Coordinates of N, CA, C and O in Angstrom, one line a residue:
X1 N 1.8 -14.0 4.0 CA 1.5 -14.3 5.4 C 0.2 -15.2 5.4 O -0.6 -15.0 4.5
X2 N 0.0 -16.0 6.4 CA -1.3 -16.7 6.5 C -2.5 -15.7 6.6 O -2.4 -14.6 7.1
X3 N -3.6 -16.2 6.0 CA -4.8 -15.4 5.9 C -5.3 -14.8 7.2 O -5.9 -13.8 7.3
X4 N -5.0 -15.6 8.3 CA -5.5 -15.2 9.6 C -4.9 -13.9 10.1 O -5.4 -13.2 10.9
X5 N -3.7 -13.5 9.5 CA -3.2 -12.1 9.8 C -4.0 -11.1 9.0 O -3.6 -10.8 7.8
X6 N -5.1 -10.7 9.5 CA -6.0 -9.8 8.8 C -6.4 -8.5 9.5 O -7.1 -7.7 9.0
X7 N -5.8 -8.3 10.6 CA -6.0 -7.0 11.3 C -4.8 -6.1 11.1 O -3.7 -6.4 11.6
X8 N -5.1 -5.0 10.5 CA -4.0 -4.0 10.1 C -4.1 -2.7 10.9 O -5.2 -2.1 11.0
X9 N -3.0 -2.4 11.6 CA -2.9 -1.1 12.3 C -1.7 -0.3 11.6 O -0.7 -0.9 11.4
X10 N -1.9 1.0 11.5 CA -0.8 1.8 10.9 C -1.0 3.2 11.3 O -2.0 3.7 11.6
X11 N 0.2 3.9 11.3 CA 0.2 5.4 11.4 C 0.7 6.0 10.2 O 1.9 5.7 9.8
X12 N -0.1 6.7 9.4 CA 0.2 7.3 8.2 C -1.0 7.9 7.6 O -2.0 8.2 8.3
X13 N -1.0 8.1 6.3 CA -2.1 8.7 5.6 C -3.2 7.7 5.4 O -3.0 6.6 4.9
X14 N -4.4 8.0 5.8 CA -5.6 7.1 5.7 C -6.8 7.9 5.8 O -6.8 9.1 5.8
X15 N -7.9 7.4 6.0 CA -8.2 6.0 6.1 C -8.3 5.3 4.7 O -8.3 4.1 4.6
X16 N -8.5 6.1 3.7 CA -8.6 5.6 2.3 C -7.2 5.5 1.7 O -6.2 6.0 2.3
X17 N -7.1 4.9 0.6 CA -5.7 4.8 -0.1 C -5.1 6.1 -0.2 O -5.8 7.1 -0.3
X18 N -3.8 6.2 -0.2 CA -3.1 7.4 -0.4 C -1.7 7.2 -1.1 O -1.1 6.2 -0.9
X19 N -1.4 8.2 -1.9 CA -0.2 8.1 -2.7 C 0.4 9.5 -2.6 O -0.2 10.5 -2.2
X20 N 1.7 9.7 -3.0 CA 2.4 11.0 -2.9 C 1.6 12.1 -3.6 O 1.5 13.2 -3.2
X21 N 0.9 11.7 -4.7 CA 0.2 12.7 -5.5 C -1.3 12.6 -5.3 O -2.1 13.4 -5.8
X22 N -1.8 11.7 -4.4 CA -3.2 11.4 -4.3 C -3.5 11.2 -2.8 O -3.7 10.1 -2.4
X23 N -3.4 12.2 -2.0 CA -3.6 12.1 -0.6 C -4.4 13.2 0.0 O -4.6 13.3 1.2
X24 N -5.0 14.0 -0.8 CA -5.7 15.2 -0.3 C -7.0 14.8 0.5 O -7.5 15.5 1.3
X25 N -7.6 13.6 0.2 CA -8.8 13.2 0.9 C -8.4 12.4 2.1 O -9.2 11.9 2.8
X26 N -7.1 12.3 2.4 CA -6.6 11.6 3.6 C -6.0 12.5 4.6 O -5.8 13.7 4.4
X27 N -5.7 12.0 5.8 CA -5.0 12.7 6.8 C -4.1 11.7 7.6 O -4.4 10.6 7.6
X28 N -3.0 12.3 8.2 CA -2.1 11.4 9.0 C -2.8 11.1 10.3 O -3.2 12.0 11.0
X29 N -2.8 9.8 10.6 CA -3.4 9.4 11.9 C -3.1 7.9 12.1 O -2.5 7.3 11.3
X30 N -3.7 7.4 13.2 CA -3.6 6.0 13.5 C -4.9 5.4 13.0 O -6.0 5.8 13.4
X31 N -4.7 4.3 12.3 CA -5.9 3.6 11.7 C -5.8 2.1 11.9 O -4.8 1.5 12.1
X32 N -7.0 1.5 11.9 CA -7.2 0.0 12.0 C -8.2 -0.4 11.0 O -9.2 0.2 10.8
X33 N -7.8 -1.5 10.3 CA -8.7 -2.0 9.2 C -8.5 -3.5 9.0 O -7.5 -4.0 9.5
X34 N -9.4 -4.1 8.3 CA -9.3 -5.5 7.9 C -8.7 -5.6 6.5 O -9.0 -4.7 5.7
X35 N -7.9 -6.6 6.2 CA -7.2 -6.7 4.9 C -8.3 -6.7 3.8 O -8.1 -5.9 2.8
X36 N -9.3 -7.4 3.9 CA -10.3 -7.5 2.9 C -11.0 -6.1 2.6 O -11.4 -5.9 1.4
X37 N -11.0 -5.2 3.6 CA -11.6 -3.9 3.4 C -10.6 -2.9 2.8 O -11.0 -1.8 2.5
X38 N -9.4 -3.3 2.6 CA -8.3 -2.3 2.1 C -8.2 -2.4 0.6 O -7.5 -1.5 0.0
X39 N -8.8 -3.4 -0.1 CA -8.6 -3.5 -1.5 C -9.5 -2.4 -2.2 O -10.7 -2.3 -1.8
X40 N -9.0 -1.7 -3.2 CA -9.8 -0.8 -4.0 C -10.2 -1.5 -5.2 O -9.4 -2.0 -6.0
X41 N -11.5 -1.6 -5.5 CA -12.1 -2.4 -6.6 C -12.1 -1.6 -7.9 O -13.1 -1.2 -8.3
X42 N -10.9 -1.4 -8.5 CA -10.8 -0.7 -9.7 C -11.3 -1.6 -10.9 O -11.2 -2.8 -10.8
X43 N -11.8 -1.0 -11.9 CA -12.2 -1.8 -13.1 C -11.0 -2.5 -13.7 O -11.0 -3.6 -14.1
X44 N -9.8 -1.8 -13.8 CA -8.6 -2.4 -14.3 C -7.7 -2.5 -13.1 O -7.1 -1.6 -12.6
X45 N -7.5 -3.7 -12.6 CA -6.6 -3.9 -11.4 C -5.2 -3.4 -11.6 O -4.7 -3.5 -12.7
X46 N -4.7 -2.9 -10.6 CA -3.3 -2.3 -10.6 C -2.9 -2.2 -9.2 O -3.6 -2.5 -8.3
X47 N -1.7 -1.8 -8.9 CA -1.2 -1.5 -7.6 C -2.3 -0.6 -6.9 O -2.6 0.4 -7.4
X48 N -2.8 -1.1 -5.8 CA -3.9 -0.3 -5.2 C -3.9 -0.5 -3.7 O -3.3 -1.4 -3.2
X49 N -4.7 0.4 -3.1 CA -4.8 0.3 -1.6 C -3.6 0.7 -0.8 O -3.4 0.4 0.3
X50 N -2.7 1.4 -1.5 CA -1.4 1.8 -0.8 C -1.7 2.9 0.3 O -2.7 3.7 0.1
X51 N -0.9 3.0 1.3 CA -1.0 4.0 2.3 C 0.4 4.7 2.4 O 1.4 4.0 2.7
X52 N 0.4 6.0 2.1 CA 1.6 6.8 2.0 C 2.0 7.4 3.3 O 1.1 7.6 4.2
X53 N 3.3 7.7 3.5 CA 3.8 8.4 4.6 C 3.6 7.8 6.0 O 3.3 8.4 7.0
X54 N 3.9 6.5 6.0 CA 3.7 5.7 7.2 C 4.9 5.6 8.1 O 6.0 5.5 7.6
X55 N 4.7 5.7 9.4 CA 5.8 5.5 10.4 C 5.9 4.0 10.8 O 7.0 3.5 11.0
X56 N 4.7 3.3 10.8 CA 4.7 1.9 11.1 C 3.5 1.3 10.6 O 2.5 1.9 10.3
X57 N 3.5 -0.1 10.4 CA 2.3 -0.9 10.1 C 2.5 -2.2 10.8 O 3.6 -2.7 10.9
X58 N 1.4 -2.7 11.4 CA 1.4 -4.0 12.0 C 0.2 -4.8 11.5 O -0.8 -4.3 11.2
X59 N 0.5 -6.1 11.3 CA -0.6 -7.0 10.9 C -0.6 -8.1 11.9 O 0.4 -8.7 12.3
X60 N -1.8 -8.4 12.5 CA -2.0 -9.2 13.6 C -3.0 -10.4 13.4 O -3.9 -10.3 12.5
X61 N -2.8 -11.4 14.2 CA -3.6 -12.6 14.2 C -3.6 -13.3 15.6 O -2.5 -13.7 16.0
X62 N -4.7 -13.2 16.3 CA -4.8 -14.0 17.6 C -3.6 -13.9 18.5 O -3.0 -14.9 18.8
X63 N -3.2 -12.7 18.8 CA -2.1 -12.5 19.7 C -0.7 -12.4 19.1 O 0.3 -12.1 19.8
X64 N -0.5 -12.8 17.8 CA 0.7 -12.6 17.1 C 0.7 -11.4 16.2 O -0.3 -11.2 15.5
X65 N 1.8 -10.6 16.2 CA 1.8 -9.4 15.4 C 3.2 -9.3 14.7 O 4.2 -9.5 15.3
X66 N 3.1 -8.9 13.4 CA 4.3 -8.6 12.7 C 4.2 -7.1 12.4 O 3.2 -6.6 11.9
X67 N 5.3 -6.4 12.9 CA 5.3 -4.9 12.8 C 6.5 -4.5 12.0 O 7.6 -5.0 12.2
X68 N 6.2 -3.6 11.0 CA 7.3 -3.0 10.2 C 7.4 -1.5 10.6 O 6.4 -0.8 10.7
X69 N 8.6 -1.1 10.9 CA 8.8 0.3 11.4 C 10.1 0.9 10.8 O 11.0 0.1 10.5
X70 N 10.1 2.2 10.5 CA 11.3 2.8 9.9 C 11.3 4.3 10.4 O 10.3 4.9 10.7
X71 N 12.5 4.8 10.4 CA 12.7 6.2 10.7 C 12.3 7.1 9.5 O 12.1 8.3 9.6
X72 N 12.3 6.5 8.3 CA 11.9 7.1 7.1 C 10.4 6.8 6.8 O 10.0 5.6 7.0
X73 N 9.6 7.7 6.3 CA 8.3 7.4 6.0 C 8.3 6.4 4.8 O 9.1 6.5 4.0
X74 N 7.3 5.4 4.8 CA 7.2 4.5 3.8 C 5.8 4.2 3.4 O 4.9 4.8 4.1
X75 N 5.6 3.5 2.4 CA 4.2 3.1 1.9 C 4.0 1.6 2.1 O 5.0 0.8 2.1
X76 N 2.8 1.2 2.3 CA 2.5 -0.2 2.4 C 1.1 -0.5 1.7 O 0.3 0.4 1.6
X77 N 0.8 -1.7 1.4 CA -0.5 -2.2 1.1 C -0.6 -3.6 1.6 O 0.3 -4.3 1.7
X78 N -1.9 -3.9 2.0 CA -2.2 -5.3 2.5 C -3.4 -5.7 1.7 O -4.4 -5.0 1.5
X79 N -3.3 -6.9 1.1 CA -4.3 -7.4 0.2 C -4.5 -8.9 0.2 O -3.6 -9.6 0.5
X80 N -5.7 -9.3 -0.2 CA -5.9 -10.8 -0.4 C -5.4 -11.3 -1.8 O -5.6 -12.4 -2.1
X81 N -4.9 -10.3 -2.6 CA -4.4 -10.6 -4.0 C -2.9 -10.5 -4.1 O -2.4 -9.5 -3.6
X82 N -2.3 -11.3 -4.9 CA -0.9 -11.2 -5.2 C -0.7 -10.1 -6.2 O -1.6 -9.7 -7.0
X83 N 0.5 -9.6 -6.3 CA 0.8 -8.6 -7.3 C 0.7 -9.2 -8.7 O 0.2 -8.5 -9.7
X84 N 1.0 -10.4 -8.9 CA 0.9 -11.1 -10.1 C -0.6 -11.2 -10.6 O -0.9 -11.0 -11.7
X85 N -1.5 -11.5 -9.6 CA -2.9 -11.6 -9.9 C -3.4 -10.2 -10.4 O -4.2 -10.1 -11.3
X86 N -3.0 -9.2 -9.7 CA -3.5 -7.8 -10.0 C -3.0 -7.4 -11.4 O -3.6 -6.7 -12.1
X87 N -1.8 -7.9 -11.7 CA -1.2 -7.4 -13.0 C -1.7 -8.2 -14.2 O -1.9 -7.6 -15.3
X88 N -2.0 -9.5 -14.0 CA -2.4 -10.3 -15.2 C -3.9 -10.2 -15.5 O -4.3 -10.6 -16.6
X89 N -4.8 -9.8 -14.6 CA -6.2 -9.8 -14.9 C -6.6 -8.5 -15.5 O -6.1 -7.4 -15.1
X90 N -7.6 -8.6 -16.4 CA -8.0 -7.4 -17.1 C -9.3 -6.8 -16.4 O -9.6 -5.6 -16.7
X91 N -10.0 -7.5 -15.6 CA -11.3 -7.1 -15.0 C -11.3 -7.5 -13.6 O -10.9 -8.6 -13.2
X92 N -12.0 -6.7 -12.8 CA -12.1 -7.0 -11.3 C -12.8 -8.3 -11.0 O -12.5 -9.0 -10.1
X93 N -13.8 -8.7 -11.9 CA -14.5 -9.9 -11.6 C -13.7 -11.2 -11.9 O -14.1 -12.3 -11.5
X94 N -12.5 -11.0 -12.5 CA -11.6 -12.2 -12.8 C -10.7 -12.4 -11.6 O -10.0 -13.5 -11.6
X95 N -10.6 -11.5 -10.7 CA -9.6 -11.7 -9.6 C -9.9 -12.9 -8.7 O -11.1 -13.1 -8.3
X96 N -8.9 -13.6 -8.3 CA -9.0 -14.7 -7.4 C -8.1 -14.5 -6.2 O -6.9 -14.2 -6.3
X97 N -8.7 -14.5 -5.0 CA -7.9 -14.3 -3.8 C -6.9 -15.5 -3.7 O -7.2 -16.6 -4.1
X98 N -5.7 -15.2 -3.1 CA -4.6 -16.2 -3.1 C -4.7 -17.1 -1.9 O -4.0 -18.1 -1.8
X99 N -5.6 -16.8 -0.9 CA -5.7 -17.6 0.3 C -4.8 -17.2 1.4 O -4.8 -17.8 2.5
X100 N -4.0 -16.1 1.2 CA -3.1 -15.6 2.2 C -3.3 -14.1 2.3 O -4.1 -13.5 1.6
X101 N -2.5 -13.5 3.2 CA -2.5 -12.0 3.3 C -1.2 -11.6 2.6 O -0.1 -12.1 3.0
X102 N -1.3 -10.7 1.7 CA -0.1 -10.2 1.0 C 0.2 -8.8 1.5 O -0.6 -7.9 1.4
X103 N 1.4 -8.6 2.1 CA 1.8 -7.4 2.7 C 3.0 -6.8 1.8 O 4.0 -7.5 1.7
X104 N 2.8 -5.7 1.2 CA 3.9 -5.1 0.4 C 4.4 -3.8 1.2 O 3.6 -3.0 1.6
X105 N 5.7 -3.7 1.4 CA 6.3 -2.6 2.0 C 7.2 -1.9 1.0 O 8.1 -2.5 0.4
X106 N 7.0 -0.6 0.8 CA 7.7 0.1 -0.3 C 8.4 1.4 0.3 O 7.8 2.2 1.0
X107 N 9.6 1.5 -0.1 CA 10.4 2.7 0.3 C 9.7 3.9 -0.2 O 9.4 4.9 0.5
X108 N 9.5 3.9 -1.5 CA 8.8 5.0 -2.2 C 8.1 4.5 -3.4 O 8.4 3.4 -3.9
X109 N 7.1 5.2 -3.9 CA 6.5 4.9 -5.2 C 6.3 6.2 -5.9 O 6.2 7.3 -5.3
X110 N 6.2 6.1 -7.3 CA 5.8 7.3 -8.0 C 4.3 7.5 -7.8 O 3.6 6.6 -7.4
X111 N 3.9 8.7 -8.0 CA 2.4 9.0 -7.9 C 1.7 8.1 -9.0 O 2.3 7.6 -9.9
X112 N 0.4 8.0 -8.8 CA -0.3 7.2 -9.8 C -0.9 7.9 -11.0 O -1.4 7.3 -11.9
X113 N -0.8 9.3 -11.0 CA -1.2 10.0 -12.1 C -0.4 9.7 -13.3 O 0.8 9.3 -13.2
X114 N -0.9 9.8 -14.5 CA -0.2 9.5 -15.7 C -0.8 10.2 -16.9 O -1.9 10.7 -16.8
X115 N -0.1 10.3 -18.0 CA -0.7 10.9 -19.2 C -1.4 9.9 -20.0 O -1.8 10.2 -21.2
X116 N -1.7 8.7 -19.5 CA -2.6 7.8 -20.3 C -4.0 8.2 -20.2 O -4.8 7.9 -21.1
X117 N -4.4 9.0 -19.2 CA -5.8 9.5 -19.1 C -5.8 10.9 -18.5 O -6.8 11.4 -18.0
X118 N -4.7 11.6 -18.6 CA -4.6 12.9 -18.1 C -3.3 13.5 -18.3 O -2.5 13.0 -19.2
X119 N -2.9 14.6 -17.6 CA -1.6 15.2 -17.8 C -0.5 14.3 -17.3 O -0.7 13.4 -16.5
X120 N 0.7 14.5 -17.8 CA 1.9 13.8 -17.4 C 2.2 14.0 -15.9 O 1.9 15.1 -15.4
X121 N 2.6 13.0 -15.2 CA 2.9 13.1 -13.8 C 4.0 14.2 -13.5 O 5.0 14.2 -14.2
X122 N 3.7 15.1 -12.6 CA 4.6 16.2 -12.3 C 5.9 15.6 -11.7 O 5.9 14.5 -11.0
X123 N 7.0 16.2 -12.0 CA 8.4 15.7 -11.6 C 8.4 15.5 -10.1 O 9.0 14.5 -9.6
X124 N 7.8 16.3 -9.3 CA 7.9 16.2 -7.8 C 7.2 14.9 -7.3 O 7.5 14.5 -6.1
X125 N 6.4 14.3 -8.1 CA 5.7 13.0 -7.7 C 6.3 11.8 -8.3 O 5.8 10.7 -8.2
X126 N 7.5 11.9 -9.0 CA 8.1 10.8 -9.6 C 9.2 10.2 -8.7 O 9.9 10.9 -8.1
X127 N 9.3 8.9 -8.7 CA 10.4 8.2 -8.0 C 11.5 8.0 -9.0 O 11.4 7.0 -9.8
X128 N 12.5 8.8 -9.0 CA 13.6 8.7 -10.0 C 14.9 8.4 -9.4 O 15.9 8.4 -10.1
X129 N 15.0 8.1 -8.1 CA 16.2 7.8 -7.4 C 16.8 6.5 -8.0 O 16.2 5.5 -8.0
X130 N 18.1 6.6 -8.4 CA 18.8 5.4 -8.9 C 19.4 4.7 -7.7 O 19.5 3.4 -7.8
X131 N 19.9 5.4 -6.7 CA 20.5 4.8 -5.6 C 19.9 5.3 -4.3 O 19.6 6.5 -4.2
X132 N 19.6 4.5 -3.3 CA 19.1 5.0 -2.1 C 19.4 3.9 -1.0 O 19.7 2.8 -1.3
X133 N 19.3 4.4 0.3 CA 19.5 3.5 1.4 C 18.2 3.6 2.2 O 17.7 4.7 2.5
X134 N 17.6 2.5 2.6 CA 16.4 2.4 3.3 C 16.5 1.3 4.3 O 16.8 0.2 4.0
X135 N 16.2 1.7 5.6 CA 16.2 0.7 6.7 C 14.8 0.5 7.2 O 14.1 1.5 7.5
X136 N 14.4 -0.7 7.3 CA 13.1 -1.1 7.8 C 13.3 -2.2 8.8 O 14.0 -3.2 8.5
X137 N 12.7 -2.1 10.0 CA 12.8 -3.2 11.0 C 11.5 -4.0 11.0 O 10.4 -3.4 10.9
X138 N 11.6 -5.3 11.0 CA 10.5 -6.2 11.1 C 10.5 -6.8 12.5 O 11.5 -7.4 12.9
X139 N 9.5 -6.7 13.3 CA 9.4 -7.1 14.7 C 8.2 -8.1 14.8 O 7.1 -7.7 14.5
X140 N 8.5 -9.3 15.3 CA 7.4 -10.3 15.5 C 7.3 -10.4 17.0 O 8.2 -10.6 17.7
X141 N 6.0 -10.3 17.5 CA 5.8 -10.5 18.9 C 4.3 -11.1 19.1 O 3.5 -11.1 18.2

């Protein structure tokens, strides 16, 4: 989306990032934030800044709004970085903003815990569904 779409409103777990296995510091509520403030500056970039258990998210710019809504809870993240940028860079100081707003809408994600630096992710936090149906409406106004 154009960079001017930088005002994010959502109802879900926040105000900090949240995942199915990492949401204890969060609570469900209505939140507003700027895209630039939603990036988590990890030493090793990866999928970050996600918000779990959302009913809707909207991204606005000067009277225009794109809203995503679903009857199923979903996750989203909004970022000034593309997924490719986050995947290919080894250090946070190497990141280059793409010049746009990147909005990712996810049906589900596995938790972020792993046995690379701790115990194996518990089964209840894994996304193992091979087949699923997910409906999401995008509304522009």
